[in-house]
Amino acid sequence: MKRKGVEIIDLNVKELIKDLNKALAAEGLAAYRYKYLSKVASGLNSIHIVEEFEKMSEEEWKHMGAFMERIVQLDGEPITNASDWVKHSYSTYKDPPKDPYDLEKMIRDSLETEREAIVFYNNLYNKTQHADPVTADLVIKILADEVEDEDKLLRLLSK
């Protein structure tokens, strides 16, 4: 039996699920990257940066779970294997710098990734705002988190 919550969507649901899986993949990669950075970042000014990376990792992990949940609500299948994240992500994974003291590069690369997220989620929100209010509501909340992350990273750069 088809879910009423799917029937009311005025979009190609398969395409929407594909977009949500792109978001899921990107959030999984971001969560991993931030967790990794939180463990390897070193130097005199690294304490605050490490704390921010740790918080951002947890936030991205929650976003990934929210996208998984929405995909299931749409009778779709979330990406089943983490090794497929790079292939399906809307953004390119940035390898962390080899130098654990290169905090500026860590932050600049992260800032670039957050900005890609802002553009992707803004486009996804525009696509869903009148056609799928449930997804639009989810996306606008995550978009707000990504804008906040951009602000945090810019502040870290200015220190």
PDB file of C-alpha atoms in Angstrom, residues 20-119:
ATOM      1  CA  LEU A  20      18.447  12.691  -0.505  1.00  0.00           C
ATOM      2  CA  ASN A  21      20.972   9.880  -0.956  1.00  0.00           C
ATOM      3  CA  LYS A  22      23.456  12.445  -2.318  1.00  0.00           C
ATOM      4  CA  ALA A  23      22.903  14.440   0.858  1.00  0.00           C
ATOM      5  CA  LEU A  24      23.188  11.331   3.042  1.00  0.00           C
ATOM      6  CA  ALA A  25      26.508  10.454   1.381  1.00  0.00           C
ATOM      7  CA  ALA A  26      27.907  13.971   1.741  1.00  0.00           C
ATOM      8  CA  GLU A  27      26.896  14.145   5.402  1.00  0.00           C
ATOM      9  CA  GLY A  28      28.495  10.757   6.103  1.00  0.00           C
ATOM     10  CA  LEU A  29      31.737  11.895   4.496  1.00  0.00           C
ATOM     11  CA  ALA A  30      31.649  15.183   6.391  1.00  0.00           C
ATOM     12  CA  ALA A  31      30.995  13.413   9.694  1.00  0.00           C
ATOM     13  CA  TYR A  32      33.953  11.103   9.104  1.00  0.00           C
ATOM     14  CA  ARG A  33      36.226  13.937   7.978  1.00  0.00           C
ATOM     15  CA  TYR A  34      35.387  16.130  10.969  1.00  0.00           C
ATOM     16  CA  LYS A  35      35.860  13.210  13.373  1.00  0.00           C
ATOM     17  CA  TYR A  36      39.226  12.438  11.783  1.00  0.00           C
ATOM     18  CA  LEU A  37      40.304  16.087  11.968  1.00  0.00           C
ATOM     19  CA  SER A  38      39.247  16.257  15.614  1.00  0.00           C
ATOM     20  CA  LYS A  39      41.650  13.424  16.391  1.00  0.00           C
ATOM     21  CA  VAL A  40      44.694  14.564  14.392  1.00  0.00           C
ATOM     22  CA  ALA A  41      44.632  18.382  14.520  1.00  0.00           C
ATOM     23  CA  SER A  42      47.671  19.548  16.471  1.00  0.00           C
ATOM     24  CA  GLY A  43      49.362  22.723  17.563  1.00  0.00           C
ATOM     25  CA  LEU A  44      49.109  25.516  20.076  1.00  0.00           C
ATOM     26  CA  ASN A  45      45.735  26.760  18.853  1.00  0.00           C
ATOM     27  CA  SER A  46      44.221  23.369  18.148  1.00  0.00           C
ATOM     28  CA  ILE A  47      42.134  22.863  21.324  1.00  0.00           C
ATOM     29  CA  HIS A  48      39.224  25.066  20.269  1.00  0.00           C
ATOM     30  CA  ILE A  49      39.422  23.841  16.668  1.00  0.00           C
ATOM     31  CA  VAL A  50      39.386  20.204  17.801  1.00  0.00           C
ATOM     32  CA  GLU A  51      36.278  20.890  19.907  1.00  0.00           C
ATOM     33  CA  GLU A  52      34.499  22.497  16.950  1.00  0.00           C
ATOM     34  CA  PHE A  53      35.410  19.631  14.619  1.00  0.00           C
ATOM     35  CA  GLU A  54      34.088  17.147  17.190  1.00  0.00           C
ATOM     36  CA  LYS A  55      30.758  19.000  17.487  1.00  0.00           C
ATOM     37  CA  MET A  56      30.473  19.345  13.728  1.00  0.00           C
ATOM     38  CA  SER A  57      31.080  15.619  13.271  1.00  0.00           C
ATOM     39  CA  GLU A  58      28.208  14.792  15.614  1.00  0.00           C
ATOM     40  CA  GLU A  59      25.935  17.277  13.857  1.00  0.00           C
ATOM     41  CA  GLU A  60      26.713  15.885  10.388  1.00  0.00           C
ATOM     42  CA  TRP A  61      26.074  12.347  11.679  1.00  0.00           C
ATOM     43  CA  LYS A  62      22.621  13.442  12.874  1.00  0.00           C
ATOM     44  CA  HIS A  63      21.923  15.011   9.483  1.00  0.00           C
ATOM     45  CA  MET A  64      22.830  11.737   7.806  1.00  0.00           C
ATOM     46  CA  GLY A  65      20.395   9.869  10.046  1.00  0.00           C
ATOM     47  CA  ALA A  66      17.636  12.369   9.278  1.00  0.00           C
ATOM     48  CA  PHE A  67      18.155  11.889   5.540  1.00  0.00           C
ATOM     49  CA  MET A  68      18.076   8.106   5.984  1.00  0.00           C
ATOM     50  CA  GLU A  69      14.804   8.386   7.864  1.00  0.00           C
ATOM     51  CA  ARG A  70      13.237  10.598   5.190  1.00  0.00           C
ATOM     52  CA  ILE A  71      14.334   8.241   2.407  1.00  0.00           C
ATOM     53  CA  VAL A  72      12.650   5.329   4.212  1.00  0.00           C
ATOM     54  CA  GLN A  73       9.481   7.418   4.700  1.00  0.00           C
ATOM     55  CA  LEU A  74       9.453   7.887   0.921  1.00  0.00           C
ATOM     56  CA  ASP A  75       9.637   4.096   0.408  1.00  0.00           C
ATOM     57  CA  GLY A  76      13.204   4.457  -0.816  1.00  0.00           C
ATOM     58  CA  GLU A  77      16.418   2.737   0.151  1.00  0.00           C
ATOM     59  CA  PRO A  78      19.235   4.667   1.792  1.00  0.00           C
ATOM     60  CA  ILE A  79      22.736   3.966   0.523  1.00  0.00           C
ATOM     61  CA  THR A  80      23.559   0.627   2.108  1.00  0.00           C
ATOM     62  CA  ASN A  81      27.351   0.733   2.036  1.00  0.00           C
ATOM     63  CA  ALA A  82      29.574   3.534   3.313  1.00  0.00           C
ATOM     64  CA  SER A  83      32.092   2.740   0.578  1.00  0.00           C
ATOM     65  CA  ASP A  84      29.536   4.159  -1.894  1.00  0.00           C
ATOM     66  CA  TRP A  85      29.414   7.582  -0.239  1.00  0.00           C
ATOM     67  CA  VAL A  86      32.149   9.116  -2.412  1.00  0.00           C
ATOM     68  CA  LYS A  87      30.418   7.943  -5.588  1.00  0.00           C
ATOM     69  CA  HIS A  88      26.987   9.293  -4.581  1.00  0.00           C
ATOM     70  CA  SER A  89      27.897  12.492  -2.706  1.00  0.00           C
ATOM     71  CA  TYR A  90      27.005  15.860  -4.227  1.00  0.00           C
ATOM     72  CA  SER A  91      30.497  17.066  -3.276  1.00  0.00           C
ATOM     73  CA  THR A  92      34.032  15.819  -3.682  1.00  0.00           C
ATOM     74  CA  TYR A  93      35.689  14.418  -0.562  1.00  0.00           C
ATOM     75  CA  LYS A  94      38.684  16.470   0.499  1.00  0.00           C
ATOM     76  CA  ASP A  95      41.491  14.428   1.987  1.00  0.00           C
ATOM     77  CA  PRO A  96      42.727  15.989   5.213  1.00  0.00           C
ATOM     78  CA  PRO A  97      46.152  17.637   4.971  1.00  0.00           C
ATOM     79  CA  LYS A  98      49.086  15.359   5.715  1.00  0.00           C
ATOM     80  CA  ASP A  99      50.470  17.935   8.134  1.00  0.00           C
ATOM     81  CA  PRO A 100      48.453  17.753  11.404  1.00  0.00           C
ATOM     82  CA  TYR A 101      49.633  21.289  12.222  1.00  0.00           C
ATOM     83  CA  ASP A 102      48.113  22.796   9.068  1.00  0.00           C
ATOM     84  CA  LEU A 103      44.997  23.980  10.874  1.00  0.00           C
ATOM     85  CA  GLU A 104      44.363  26.722   8.351  1.00  0.00           C
ATOM     86  CA  LYS A 105      44.109  24.221   5.467  1.00  0.00           C
ATOM     87  CA  MET A 106      41.803  22.020   7.542  1.00  0.00           C
ATOM     88  CA  ILE A 107      39.520  24.973   8.147  1.00  0.00           C
ATOM     89  CA  ARG A 108      39.673  26.333   4.571  1.00  0.00           C
ATOM     90  CA  ASP A 109      38.867  22.925   3.060  1.00  0.00           C
ATOM     91  CA  SER A 110      36.034  22.482   5.556  1.00  0.00           C
ATOM     92  CA  LEU A 111      34.718  25.930   4.707  1.00  0.00           C
ATOM     93  CA  GLU A 112      34.646  25.013   1.024  1.00  0.00           C
ATOM     94  CA  THR A 113      32.702  21.839   1.831  1.00  0.00           C
ATOM     95  CA  GLU A 114      30.194  23.731   3.984  1.00  0.00           C
ATOM     96  CA  ARG A 115      29.646  26.218   1.172  1.00  0.00           C
ATOM     97  CA  GLU A 116      28.947  23.376  -1.254  1.00  0.00           C
ATOM     98  CA  ALA A 117      26.387  22.089   1.251  1.00  0.00           C
ATOM     99  CA  ILE A 118      24.742  25.505   1.486  1.00  0.00           C
ATOM    100  CA  VAL A 119      24.315  25.667  -2.294  1.00  0.00           C
TER     101      VAL A 119
END
